[in-house]
Amino acid sequence: MVEVRYFAGAADAAGCAHEIFDLPGGSTLAALKAAVQQRHGSSVTDVLRVSAFLVGDDLTRDPATTLGDRVDVLPPFAGG
């Protein structure tokens, strides 16, 4: 089980702030992104493409990253 938390535009695209995915142990960020796209359709595709992902204490965009218990989806933030 992986808890996914969405922030800013990612939450808007997904239509929720967090949700749970039942993925096998050892799954990668690529598998999670595919599961999110399958659940939410094309509305999240562009956001996932430009987002960074906080997996444990590691900020990454590497699709081969092995998932932990929680992943935060962090789209680019606007502001000054």
PDB file of N, CA, C and O in Angstrom:
ATOM      1  N   MET A   1       0.839  -1.170   0.000  1.00  0.00           N
ATOM      2  CA  MET A   1       0.000   0.000   0.000  1.00  0.00           C
ATOM      3  C   MET A   1       0.891   1.242   0.000  1.00  0.00           C
ATOM      4  O   MET A   1       1.829   1.327   0.774  1.00  0.00           O
ATOM      5  N   VAL A   2       0.551   2.176  -0.863  1.00  0.00           N
ATOM      6  CA  VAL A   2       1.293   3.426  -0.959  1.00  0.00           C
ATOM      7  C   VAL A   2       0.309   4.582  -0.836  1.00  0.00           C
ATOM      8  O   VAL A   2      -0.669   4.648  -1.585  1.00  0.00           O
ATOM      9  N   GLU A   3       0.553   5.456   0.131  1.00  0.00           N
ATOM     10  CA  GLU A   3      -0.248   6.665   0.245  1.00  0.00           C
ATOM     11  C   GLU A   3       0.357   7.711  -0.681  1.00  0.00           C
ATOM     12  O   GLU A   3       1.560   7.966  -0.637  1.00  0.00           O
ATOM     13  N   VAL A   4      -0.478   8.308  -1.508  1.00  0.00           N
ATOM     14  CA  VAL A   4      -0.033   9.365  -2.409  1.00  0.00           C
ATOM     15  C   VAL A   4      -0.704  10.656  -1.970  1.00  0.00           C
ATOM     16  O   VAL A   4      -1.925  10.713  -1.829  1.00  0.00           O
ATOM     17  N   ARG A   5       0.133  11.675  -1.738  1.00  0.00           N
ATOM     18  CA  ARG A   5      -0.395  12.989  -1.370  1.00  0.00           C
ATOM     19  C   ARG A   5      -0.109  13.945  -2.522  1.00  0.00           C
ATOM     20  O   ARG A   5       1.010  14.006  -3.023  1.00  0.00           O
ATOM     21  N   TYR A   6      -1.140  14.655  -2.928  1.00  0.00           N
ATOM     22  CA  TYR A   6      -1.044  15.590  -4.039  1.00  0.00           C
ATOM     23  C   TYR A   6      -1.045  17.025  -3.505  1.00  0.00           C
ATOM     24  O   TYR A   6      -1.802  17.341  -2.598  1.00  0.00           O
ATOM     25  N   PHE A   7      -0.233  17.873  -4.101  1.00  0.00           N
ATOM     26  CA  PHE A   7      -0.152  19.260  -3.687  1.00  0.00           C
ATOM     27  C   PHE A   7      -0.421  20.174  -4.870  1.00  0.00           C
ATOM     28  O   PHE A   7      -0.106  19.838  -6.014  1.00  0.00           O
ATOM     29  N   ALA A   8      -1.010  21.342  -4.574  1.00  0.00           N
ATOM     30  CA  ALA A   8      -1.258  22.415  -5.557  1.00  0.00           C
ATOM     31  C   ALA A   8      -1.963  21.870  -6.799  1.00  0.00           C
ATOM     32  O   ALA A   8      -3.014  21.241  -6.690  1.00  0.00           O
ATOM     33  N   GLY A   9      -1.406  22.110  -7.979  1.00  0.00           N
ATOM     34  CA  GLY A   9      -2.025  21.705  -9.238  1.00  0.00           C
ATOM     35  C   GLY A   9      -2.215  20.205  -9.371  1.00  0.00           C
ATOM     36  O   GLY A   9      -3.113  19.743 -10.078  1.00  0.00           O
ATOM     37  N   ALA A  10      -1.396  19.425  -8.684  1.00  0.00           N
ATOM     38  CA  ALA A  10      -1.561  17.965  -8.731  1.00  0.00           C
ATOM     39  C   ALA A  10      -2.859  17.561  -8.038  1.00  0.00           C
ATOM     40  O   ALA A  10      -3.573  16.670  -8.506  1.00  0.00           O
ATOM     41  N   ALA A  11      -3.176  18.222  -6.929  1.00  0.00           N
ATOM     42  CA  ALA A  11      -4.435  17.938  -6.236  1.00  0.00           C
ATOM     43  C   ALA A  11      -5.621  18.348  -7.098  1.00  0.00           C
ATOM     44  O   ALA A  11      -6.630  17.635  -7.161  1.00  0.00           O
ATOM     45  N   ASP A  12      -5.498  19.473  -7.775  1.00  0.00           N
ATOM     46  CA  ASP A  12      -6.568  19.906  -8.680  1.00  0.00           C
ATOM     47  C   ASP A  12      -6.775  18.895  -9.805  1.00  0.00           C
ATOM     48  O   ASP A  12      -7.906  18.534 -10.123  1.00  0.00           O
ATOM     49  N   ALA A  13      -5.689  18.430 -10.402  1.00  0.00           N
ATOM     50  CA  ALA A  13      -5.783  17.488 -11.526  1.00  0.00           C
ATOM     51  C   ALA A  13      -6.346  16.136 -11.085  1.00  0.00           C
ATOM     52  O   ALA A  13      -7.122  15.516 -11.804  1.00  0.00           O
ATOM     53  N   ALA A  14      -5.949  15.681  -9.897  1.00  0.00           N
ATOM     54  CA  ALA A  14      -6.417  14.385  -9.400  1.00  0.00           C
ATOM     55  C   ALA A  14      -7.809  14.469  -8.787  1.00  0.00           C
ATOM     56  O   ALA A  14      -8.498  13.459  -8.657  1.00  0.00           O
ATOM     57  N   GLY A  15      -8.208  15.672  -8.380  1.00  0.00           N
ATOM     58  CA  GLY A  15      -9.513  15.834  -7.753  1.00  0.00           C
ATOM     59  C   GLY A  15      -9.547  15.398  -6.302  1.00  0.00           C
ATOM     60  O   GLY A  15     -10.619  15.198  -5.725  1.00  0.00           O
ATOM     61  N   CYS A  16      -8.363  15.244  -5.693  1.00  0.00           N
ATOM     62  CA  CYS A  16      -8.282  14.872  -4.281  1.00  0.00           C
ATOM     63  C   CYS A  16      -6.907  15.247  -3.746  1.00  0.00           C
ATOM     64  O   CYS A  16      -5.972  15.467  -4.519  1.00  0.00           O
ATOM     65  N   ALA A  17      -6.791  15.303  -2.430  1.00  0.00           N
ATOM     66  CA  ALA A  17      -5.518  15.667  -1.805  1.00  0.00           C
ATOM     67  C   ALA A  17      -4.650  14.448  -1.490  1.00  0.00           C
ATOM     68  O   ALA A  17      -3.438  14.559  -1.389  1.00  0.00           O
ATOM     69  N   HIS A  18      -5.278  13.298  -1.330  1.00  0.00           N
ATOM     70  CA  HIS A  18      -4.512  12.069  -1.075  1.00  0.00           C
ATOM     71  C   HIS A  18      -5.375  10.860  -1.385  1.00  0.00           C
ATOM     72  O   HIS A  18      -6.612  10.943  -1.423  1.00  0.00           O
ATOM     73  N   GLU A  19      -4.705   9.753  -1.598  1.00  0.00           N
ATOM     74  CA  GLU A  19      -5.391   8.483  -1.840  1.00  0.00           C
ATOM     75  C   GLU A  19      -4.398   7.348  -1.656  1.00  0.00           C
ATOM     76  O   GLU A  19      -3.190   7.563  -1.544  1.00  0.00           O
ATOM     77  N   ILE A  20      -4.909   6.136  -1.643  1.00  0.00           N
ATOM     78  CA  ILE A  20      -4.094   4.944  -1.428  1.00  0.00           C
ATOM     79  C   ILE A  20      -4.095   4.096  -2.696  1.00  0.00           C
ATOM     80  O   ILE A  20      -5.135   3.909  -3.338  1.00  0.00           O
ATOM     81  N   PHE A  21      -2.915   3.585  -3.037  1.00  0.00           N
ATOM     82  CA  PHE A  21      -2.778   2.653  -4.148  1.00  0.00           C
ATOM     83  C   PHE A  21      -2.234   1.338  -3.606  1.00  0.00           C
ATOM     84  O   PHE A  21      -1.311   1.335  -2.795  1.00  0.00           O
ATOM     85  N   ASP A  22      -2.806   0.242  -4.064  1.00  0.00           N
ATOM     86  CA  ASP A  22      -2.362  -1.090  -3.664  1.00  0.00           C
ATOM     87  C   ASP A  22      -1.418  -1.600  -4.747  1.00  0.00           C
ATOM     88  O   ASP A  22      -1.862  -2.144  -5.759  1.00  0.00           O
ATOM     89  N   LEU A  23      -0.129  -1.382  -4.543  1.00  0.00           N
ATOM     90  CA  LEU A  23       0.888  -1.800  -5.498  1.00  0.00           C
ATOM     91  C   LEU A  23       1.784  -2.847  -4.843  1.00  0.00           C
ATOM     92  O   LEU A  23       2.003  -2.804  -3.628  1.00  0.00           O
ATOM     93  N   PRO A  24       2.311  -3.769  -5.628  1.00  0.00           N
ATOM     94  CA  PRO A  24       3.184  -4.800  -5.055  1.00  0.00           C
ATOM     95  C   PRO A  24       4.460  -4.194  -4.460  1.00  0.00           C
ATOM     96  O   PRO A  24       4.935  -3.148  -4.928  1.00  0.00           O
ATOM     97  N   GLY A  25       5.013  -4.843  -3.464  1.00  0.00           N
ATOM     98  CA  GLY A  25       6.285  -4.416  -2.894  1.00  0.00           C
ATOM     99  C   GLY A  25       7.347  -4.337  -3.978  1.00  0.00           C
ATOM    100  O   GLY A  25       7.359  -5.135  -4.908  1.00  0.00           O
ATOM    101  N   GLY A  26       8.214  -3.346  -3.881  1.00  0.00           N
ATOM    102  CA  GLY A  26       9.266  -3.174  -4.867  1.00  0.00           C
ATOM    103  C   GLY A  26       8.836  -2.401  -6.096  1.00  0.00           C
ATOM    104  O   GLY A  26       9.611  -2.252  -7.032  1.00  0.00           O
ATOM    105  N   SER A  27       7.590  -1.910  -6.108  1.00  0.00           N
ATOM    106  CA  SER A  27       7.119  -1.127  -7.257  1.00  0.00           C
ATOM    107  C   SER A  27       7.915   0.164  -7.375  1.00  0.00           C
ATOM    108  O   SER A  27       8.448   0.690  -6.399  1.00  0.00           O
ATOM    109  N   THR A  28       7.960   0.679  -8.582  1.00  0.00           N
ATOM    110  CA  THR A  28       8.740   1.878  -8.873  1.00  0.00           C
ATOM    111  C   THR A  28       7.833   3.092  -9.069  1.00  0.00           C
ATOM    112  O   THR A  28       6.615   2.955  -9.211  1.00  0.00           O
ATOM    113  N   LEU A  29       8.479   4.233  -9.130  1.00  0.00           N
ATOM    114  CA  LEU A  29       7.761   5.474  -9.404  1.00  0.00           C
ATOM    115  C   LEU A  29       7.058   5.395 -10.756  1.00  0.00           C
ATOM    116  O   LEU A  29       5.946   5.895 -10.907  1.00  0.00           O
ATOM    117  N   ALA A  30       7.654   4.744 -11.728  1.00  0.00           N
ATOM    118  CA  ALA A  30       7.014   4.581 -13.040  1.00  0.00           C
ATOM    119  C   ALA A  30       5.692   3.824 -12.907  1.00  0.00           C
ATOM    120  O   ALA A  30       4.691   4.190 -13.528  1.00  0.00           O
ATOM    121  N   ALA A  31       5.671   2.778 -12.087  1.00  0.00           N
ATOM    122  CA  ALA A  31       4.439   2.003 -11.879  1.00  0.00           C
ATOM    123  C   ALA A  31       3.379   2.852 -11.184  1.00  0.00           C
ATOM    124  O   ALA A  31       2.195   2.776 -11.530  1.00  0.00           O
ATOM    125  N   LEU A  32       3.806   3.661 -10.226  1.00  0.00           N
ATOM    126  CA  LEU A  32       2.853   4.530  -9.539  1.00  0.00           C
ATOM    127  C   LEU A  32       2.272   5.560 -10.491  1.00  0.00           C
ATOM    128  O   LEU A  32       1.063   5.788 -10.508  1.00  0.00           O
ATOM    129  N   LYS A  33       3.115   6.179 -11.293  1.00  0.00           N
ATOM    130  CA  LYS A  33       2.627   7.170 -12.250  1.00  0.00           C
ATOM    131  C   LYS A  33       1.614   6.540 -13.207  1.00  0.00           C
ATOM    132  O   LYS A  33       0.580   7.137 -13.517  1.00  0.00           O
ATOM    133  N   ALA A  34       1.872   5.320 -13.647  1.00  0.00           N
ATOM    134  CA  ALA A  34       0.935   4.619 -14.532  1.00  0.00           C
ATOM    135  C   ALA A  34      -0.388   4.357 -13.816  1.00  0.00           C
ATOM    136  O   ALA A  34      -1.463   4.519 -14.406  1.00  0.00           O
ATOM    137  N   ALA A  35      -0.324   3.981 -12.548  1.00  0.00           N
ATOM    138  CA  ALA A  35      -1.551   3.714 -11.773  1.00  0.00           C
ATOM    139  C   ALA A  35      -2.353   4.997 -11.576  1.00  0.00           C
ATOM    140  O   ALA A  35      -3.582   4.987 -11.673  1.00  0.00           O
ATOM    141  N   VAL A  36      -1.659   6.103 -11.305  1.00  0.00           N
ATOM    142  CA  VAL A  36      -2.352   7.387 -11.132  1.00  0.00           C
ATOM    143  C   VAL A  36      -3.026   7.786 -12.437  1.00  0.00           C
ATOM    144  O   VAL A  36      -4.192   8.203 -12.457  1.00  0.00           O
ATOM    145  N   GLN A  37      -2.326   7.631 -13.547  1.00  0.00           N
ATOM    146  CA  GLN A  37      -2.909   7.972 -14.850  1.00  0.00           C
ATOM    147  C   GLN A  37      -4.086   7.075 -15.187  1.00  0.00           C
ATOM    148  O   GLN A  37      -5.087   7.533 -15.745  1.00  0.00           O
ATOM    149  N   GLN A  38      -3.998   5.804 -14.837  1.00  0.00           N
ATOM    150  CA  GLN A  38      -5.109   4.886 -15.099  1.00  0.00           C
ATOM    151  C   GLN A  38      -6.340   5.286 -14.286  1.00  0.00           C
ATOM    152  O   GLN A  38      -7.453   5.258 -14.786  1.00  0.00           O
ATOM    153  N   ARG A  39      -6.133   5.693 -13.055  1.00  0.00           N
ATOM    154  CA  ARG A  39      -7.248   6.055 -12.179  1.00  0.00           C
ATOM    155  C   ARG A  39      -7.865   7.399 -12.562  1.00  0.00           C
ATOM    156  O   ARG A  39      -9.069   7.579 -12.501  1.00  0.00           O
ATOM    157  N   HIS A  40      -7.033   8.365 -12.952  1.00  0.00           N
ATOM    158  CA  HIS A  40      -7.519   9.726 -13.160  1.00  0.00           C
ATOM    159  C   HIS A  40      -7.545  10.173 -14.613  1.00  0.00           C
ATOM    160  O   HIS A  40      -8.020  11.267 -14.906  1.00  0.00           O
ATOM    161  N   GLY A  41      -7.034   9.381 -15.510  1.00  0.00           N
ATOM    162  CA  GLY A  41      -7.073   9.729 -16.925  1.00  0.00           C
ATOM    163  C   GLY A  41      -6.089  10.822 -17.302  1.00  0.00           C
ATOM    164  O   GLY A  41      -5.153  11.136 -16.569  1.00  0.00           O
ATOM    165  N   SER A  42      -6.357  11.398 -18.428  1.00  0.00           N
ATOM    166  CA  SER A  42      -5.414  12.350 -19.005  1.00  0.00           C
ATOM    167  C   SER A  42      -5.296  13.649 -18.224  1.00  0.00           C
ATOM    168  O   SER A  42      -4.360  14.416 -18.442  1.00  0.00           O
ATOM    169  N   SER A  43      -6.201  13.897 -17.283  1.00  0.00           N
ATOM    170  CA  SER A  43      -6.143  15.151 -16.522  1.00  0.00           C
ATOM    171  C   SER A  43      -4.863  15.279 -15.704  1.00  0.00           C
ATOM    172  O   SER A  43      -4.432  16.385 -15.395  1.00  0.00           O
ATOM    173  N   VAL A  44      -4.233  14.167 -15.360  1.00  0.00           N
ATOM    174  CA  VAL A  44      -3.017  14.225 -14.546  1.00  0.00           C
ATOM    175  C   VAL A  44      -1.729  14.070 -15.350  1.00  0.00           C
ATOM    176  O   VAL A  44      -0.647  14.289 -14.824  1.00  0.00           O
ATOM    177  N   THR A  45      -1.827  13.705 -16.610  1.00  0.00           N
ATOM    178  CA  THR A  45      -0.642  13.397 -17.412  1.00  0.00           C
ATOM    179  C   THR A  45       0.361  14.543 -17.436  1.00  0.00           C
ATOM    180  O   THR A  45       1.547  14.348 -17.153  1.00  0.00           O
ATOM    181  N   ASP A  46      -0.082  15.739 -17.781  1.00  0.00           N
ATOM    182  CA  ASP A  46       0.835  16.875 -17.870  1.00  0.00           C
ATOM    183  C   ASP A  46       1.429  17.225 -16.512  1.00  0.00           C
ATOM    184  O   ASP A  46       2.613  17.568 -16.417  1.00  0.00           O
ATOM    185  N   VAL A  47       0.636  17.142 -15.469  1.00  0.00           N
ATOM    186  CA  VAL A  47       1.123  17.468 -14.129  1.00  0.00           C
ATOM    187  C   VAL A  47       2.194  16.473 -13.697  1.00  0.00           C
ATOM    188  O   VAL A  47       3.240  16.863 -13.169  1.00  0.00           O
ATOM    189  N   LEU A  48       1.965  15.190 -13.917  1.00  0.00           N
ATOM    190  CA  LEU A  48       2.951  14.183 -13.532  1.00  0.00           C
ATOM    191  C   LEU A  48       4.254  14.346 -14.306  1.00  0.00           C
ATOM    192  O   LEU A  48       5.333  14.100 -13.772  1.00  0.00           O
ATOM    193  N   ARG A  49       4.154  14.773 -15.545  1.00  0.00           N
ATOM    194  CA  ARG A  49       5.348  14.933 -16.383  1.00  0.00           C
ATOM    195  C   ARG A  49       6.297  15.989 -15.826  1.00  0.00           C
ATOM    196  O   ARG A  49       7.511  15.868 -15.955  1.00  0.00           O
ATOM    197  N   VAL A  50       5.760  17.039 -15.201  1.00  0.00           N
ATOM    198  CA  VAL A  50       6.600  18.139 -14.714  1.00  0.00           C
ATOM    199  C   VAL A  50       6.811  18.119 -13.201  1.00  0.00           C
ATOM    200  O   VAL A  50       7.542  18.955 -12.668  1.00  0.00           O
ATOM    201  N   SER A  51       6.212  17.177 -12.522  1.00  0.00           N
ATOM    202  CA  SER A  51       6.297  17.128 -11.059  1.00  0.00           C
ATOM    203  C   SER A  51       7.584  16.470 -10.575  1.00  0.00           C
ATOM    204  O   SER A  51       8.187  15.653 -11.263  1.00  0.00           O
ATOM    205  N   ALA A  52       7.940  16.824  -9.353  1.00  0.00           N
ATOM    206  CA  ALA A  52       8.956  16.094  -8.597  1.00  0.00           C
ATOM    207  C   ALA A  52       8.201  15.238  -7.584  1.00  0.00           C
ATOM    208  O   ALA A  52       7.043  15.504  -7.257  1.00  0.00           O
ATOM    209  N   PHE A  53       8.870  14.209  -7.080  1.00  0.00           N
ATOM    210  CA  PHE A  53       8.232  13.265  -6.171  1.00  0.00           C
ATOM    211  C   PHE A  53       9.100  13.094  -4.941  1.00  0.00           C
ATOM    212  O   PHE A  53      10.297  12.834  -5.055  1.00  0.00           O
ATOM    213  N   LEU A  54       8.481  13.256  -3.786  1.00  0.00           N
ATOM    214  CA  LEU A  54       9.183  13.033  -2.532  1.00  0.00           C
ATOM    215  C   LEU A  54       8.873  11.613  -2.084  1.00  0.00           C
ATOM    216  O   LEU A  54       7.742  11.283  -1.729  1.00  0.00           O
ATOM    217  N   VAL A  55       9.896  10.763  -2.155  1.00  0.00           N
ATOM    218  CA  VAL A  55       9.780   9.358  -1.773  1.00  0.00           C
ATOM    219  C   VAL A  55      10.648   9.182  -0.534  1.00  0.00           C
ATOM    220  O   VAL A  55      11.884   9.219  -0.637  1.00  0.00           O
ATOM    221  N   GLY A  56      10.016   9.047   0.610  1.00  0.00           N
ATOM    222  CA  GLY A  56      10.785   9.056   1.857  1.00  0.00           C
ATOM    223  C   GLY A  56      11.390  10.439   2.031  1.00  0.00           C
ATOM    224  O   GLY A  56      10.685  11.443   2.001  1.00  0.00           O
ATOM    225  N   ASP A  57      12.703  10.493   2.161  1.00  0.00           N
ATOM    226  CA  ASP A  57      13.406  11.769   2.297  1.00  0.00           C
ATOM    227  C   ASP A  57      14.058  12.213   0.993  1.00  0.00           C
ATOM    228  O   ASP A  57      14.798  13.194   0.974  1.00  0.00           O
ATOM    229  N   ASP A  58      13.810  11.484  -0.093  1.00  0.00           N
ATOM    230  CA  ASP A  58      14.478  11.758  -1.368  1.00  0.00           C
ATOM    231  C   ASP A  58      13.537  12.436  -2.355  1.00  0.00           C
ATOM    232  O   ASP A  58      12.468  11.906  -2.665  1.00  0.00           O
ATOM    233  N   LEU A  59      13.955  13.582  -2.853  1.00  0.00           N
ATOM    234  CA  LEU A  59      13.228  14.278  -3.908  1.00  0.00           C
ATOM    235  C   LEU A  59      13.763  13.777  -5.234  1.00  0.00           C
ATOM    236  O   LEU A  59      14.973  13.828  -5.484  1.00  0.00           O
ATOM    237  N   THR A  60      12.884  13.251  -6.093  1.00  0.00           N
ATOM    238  CA  THR A  60      13.343  12.602  -7.310  1.00  0.00           C
ATOM    239  C   THR A  60      12.376  12.793  -8.463  1.00  0.00           C
ATOM    240  O   THR A  60      11.199  13.102  -8.259  1.00  0.00           O
ATOM    241  N   ARG A  61      12.891  12.577  -9.643  1.00  0.00           N
ATOM    242  CA  ARG A  61      12.090  12.445 -10.859  1.00  0.00           C
ATOM    243  C   ARG A  61      12.430  11.126 -11.568  1.00  0.00           C
ATOM    244  O   ARG A  61      11.916  10.840 -12.639  1.00  0.00           O
ATOM    245  N   ASP A  62      13.287  10.336 -10.959  1.00  0.00           N
ATOM    246  CA  ASP A  62      13.773   9.087 -11.544  1.00  0.00           C
ATOM    247  C   ASP A  62      12.677   8.019 -11.502  1.00  0.00           C
ATOM    248  O   ASP A  62      12.269   7.581 -10.421  1.00  0.00           O
ATOM    249  N   PRO A  63      12.198   7.574 -12.672  1.00  0.00           N
ATOM    250  CA  PRO A  63      11.112   6.587 -12.702  1.00  0.00           C
ATOM    251  C   PRO A  63      11.497   5.227 -12.123  1.00  0.00           C
ATOM    252  O   PRO A  63      10.623   4.440 -11.786  1.00  0.00           O
ATOM    253  N   ALA A  64      12.791   4.963 -11.967  1.00  0.00           N
ATOM    254  CA  ALA A  64      13.240   3.682 -11.420  1.00  0.00           C
ATOM    255  C   ALA A  64      13.297   3.674  -9.897  1.00  0.00           C
ATOM    256  O   ALA A  64      13.585   2.638  -9.293  1.00  0.00           O
ATOM    257  N   THR A  65      12.970   4.794  -9.255  1.00  0.00           N
ATOM    258  CA  THR A  65      12.994   4.877  -7.793  1.00  0.00           C
ATOM    259  C   THR A  65      11.985   3.906  -7.193  1.00  0.00           C
ATOM    260  O   THR A  65      10.821   3.872  -7.595  1.00  0.00           O
ATOM    261  N   THR A  66      12.434   3.112  -6.235  1.00  0.00           N
ATOM    262  CA  THR A  66      11.552   2.181  -5.539  1.00  0.00           C
ATOM    263  C   THR A  66      10.706   2.953  -4.533  1.00  0.00           C
ATOM    264  O   THR A  66      11.216   3.798  -3.799  1.00  0.00           O
ATOM    265  N   LEU A  67       9.423   2.647  -4.507  1.00  0.00           N
ATOM    266  CA  LEU A  67       8.485   3.355  -3.647  1.00  0.00           C
ATOM    267  C   LEU A  67       8.628   2.962  -2.187  1.00  0.00           C
ATOM    268  O   LEU A  67       9.016   1.845  -1.874  1.00  0.00           O
ATOM    269  N   GLY A  68       8.260   3.897  -1.324  1.00  0.00           N
ATOM    270  CA  GLY A  68       8.116   3.621   0.096  1.00  0.00           C
ATOM    271  C   GLY A  68       6.638   3.597   0.435  1.00  0.00           C
ATOM    272  O   GLY A  68       5.793   3.352  -0.431  1.00  0.00           O
ATOM    273  N   ASP A  69       6.318   3.897   1.692  1.00  0.00           N
ATOM    274  CA  ASP A  69       4.928   3.891   2.141  1.00  0.00           C
ATOM    275  C   ASP A  69       4.148   5.119   1.697  1.00  0.00           C
ATOM    276  O   ASP A  69       2.930   5.101   1.661  1.00  0.00           O
ATOM    277  N   ARG A  70       4.880   6.212   1.402  1.00  0.00           N
ATOM    278  CA  ARG A  70       4.210   7.453   1.020  1.00  0.00           C
ATOM    279  C   ARG A  70       5.015   8.166  -0.058  1.00  0.00           C
ATOM    280  O   ARG A  70       6.236   8.191  -0.015  1.00  0.00           O
ATOM    281  N   VAL A  71       4.279   8.752  -1.003  1.00  0.00           N
ATOM    282  CA  VAL A  71       4.883   9.548  -2.062  1.00  0.00           C
ATOM    283  C   VAL A  71       4.115  10.859  -2.158  1.00  0.00           C
ATOM    284  O   VAL A  71       2.889  10.860  -2.227  1.00  0.00           O
ATOM    285  N   ASP A  72       4.844  11.962  -2.141  1.00  0.00           N
ATOM    286  CA  ASP A  72       4.234  13.272  -2.330  1.00  0.00           C
ATOM    287  C   ASP A  72       4.484  13.728  -3.760  1.00  0.00           C
ATOM    288  O   ASP A  72       5.602  13.642  -4.256  1.00  0.00           O
ATOM    289  N   VAL A  73       3.422  14.170  -4.417  1.00  0.00           N
ATOM    290  CA  VAL A  73       3.519  14.668  -5.791  1.00  0.00           C
ATOM    291  C   VAL A  73       3.589  16.198  -5.715  1.00  0.00           C
ATOM    292  O   VAL A  73       2.652  16.846  -5.244  1.00  0.00           O
ATOM    293  N   LEU A  74       4.722  16.738  -6.170  1.00  0.00           N
ATOM    294  CA  LEU A  74       5.002  18.169  -6.024  1.00  0.00           C
ATOM    295  C   LEU A  74       5.171  18.813  -7.386  1.00  0.00           C
ATOM    296  O   LEU A  74       6.251  18.773  -7.982  1.00  0.00           O
ATOM    297  N   PRO A  75       4.111  19.416  -7.905  1.00  0.00           N
ATOM    298  CA  PRO A  75       4.228  20.114  -9.181  1.00  0.00           C
ATOM    299  C   PRO A  75       5.027  21.401  -8.993  1.00  0.00           C
ATOM    300  O   PRO A  75       5.223  21.843  -7.850  1.00  0.00           O
ATOM    301  N   PRO A  76       5.464  22.028 -10.073  1.00  0.00           N
ATOM    302  CA  PRO A  76       6.139  23.315  -9.928  1.00  0.00           C
ATOM    303  C   PRO A  76       5.193  24.307  -9.261  1.00  0.00           C
ATOM    304  O   PRO A  76       4.014  24.356  -9.575  1.00  0.00           O
ATOM    305  N   PHE A  77       5.722  25.056  -8.322  1.00  0.00           N
ATOM    306  CA  PHE A  77       4.928  26.039  -7.608  1.00  0.00           C
ATOM    307  C   PHE A  77       5.191  27.418  -8.204  1.00  0.00           C
ATOM    308  O   PHE A  77       6.320  27.754  -8.518  1.00  0.00           O
ATOM    309  N   ALA A  78       4.168  28.212  -8.356  1.00  0.00           N
ATOM    310  CA  ALA A  78       4.311  29.582  -8.845  1.00  0.00           C
ATOM    311  C   ALA A  78       4.414  30.511  -7.649  1.00  0.00           C
ATOM    312  O   ALA A  78       4.008  30.182  -6.547  1.00  0.00           O
ATOM    313  N   GLY A  79       4.936  31.664  -7.877  1.00  0.00           N
ATOM    314  CA  GLY A  79       4.994  32.638  -6.806  1.00  0.00           C
ATOM    315  C   GLY A  79       6.354  33.289  -6.737  1.00  0.00           C
ATOM    316  O   GLY A  79       7.249  33.003  -7.513  1.00  0.00           O
ATOM    317  N   GLY A  80       6.496  34.173  -5.768  1.00  0.00           N
ATOM    318  CA  GLY A  80       7.747  34.892  -5.677  1.00  0.00           C
ATOM    319  C   GLY A  80       8.364  34.844  -4.337  1.00  0.00           C
ATOM    320  O   GLY A  80       8.061  34.189  -3.444  1.00  0.00           O
TER     321      GLY A  80
END
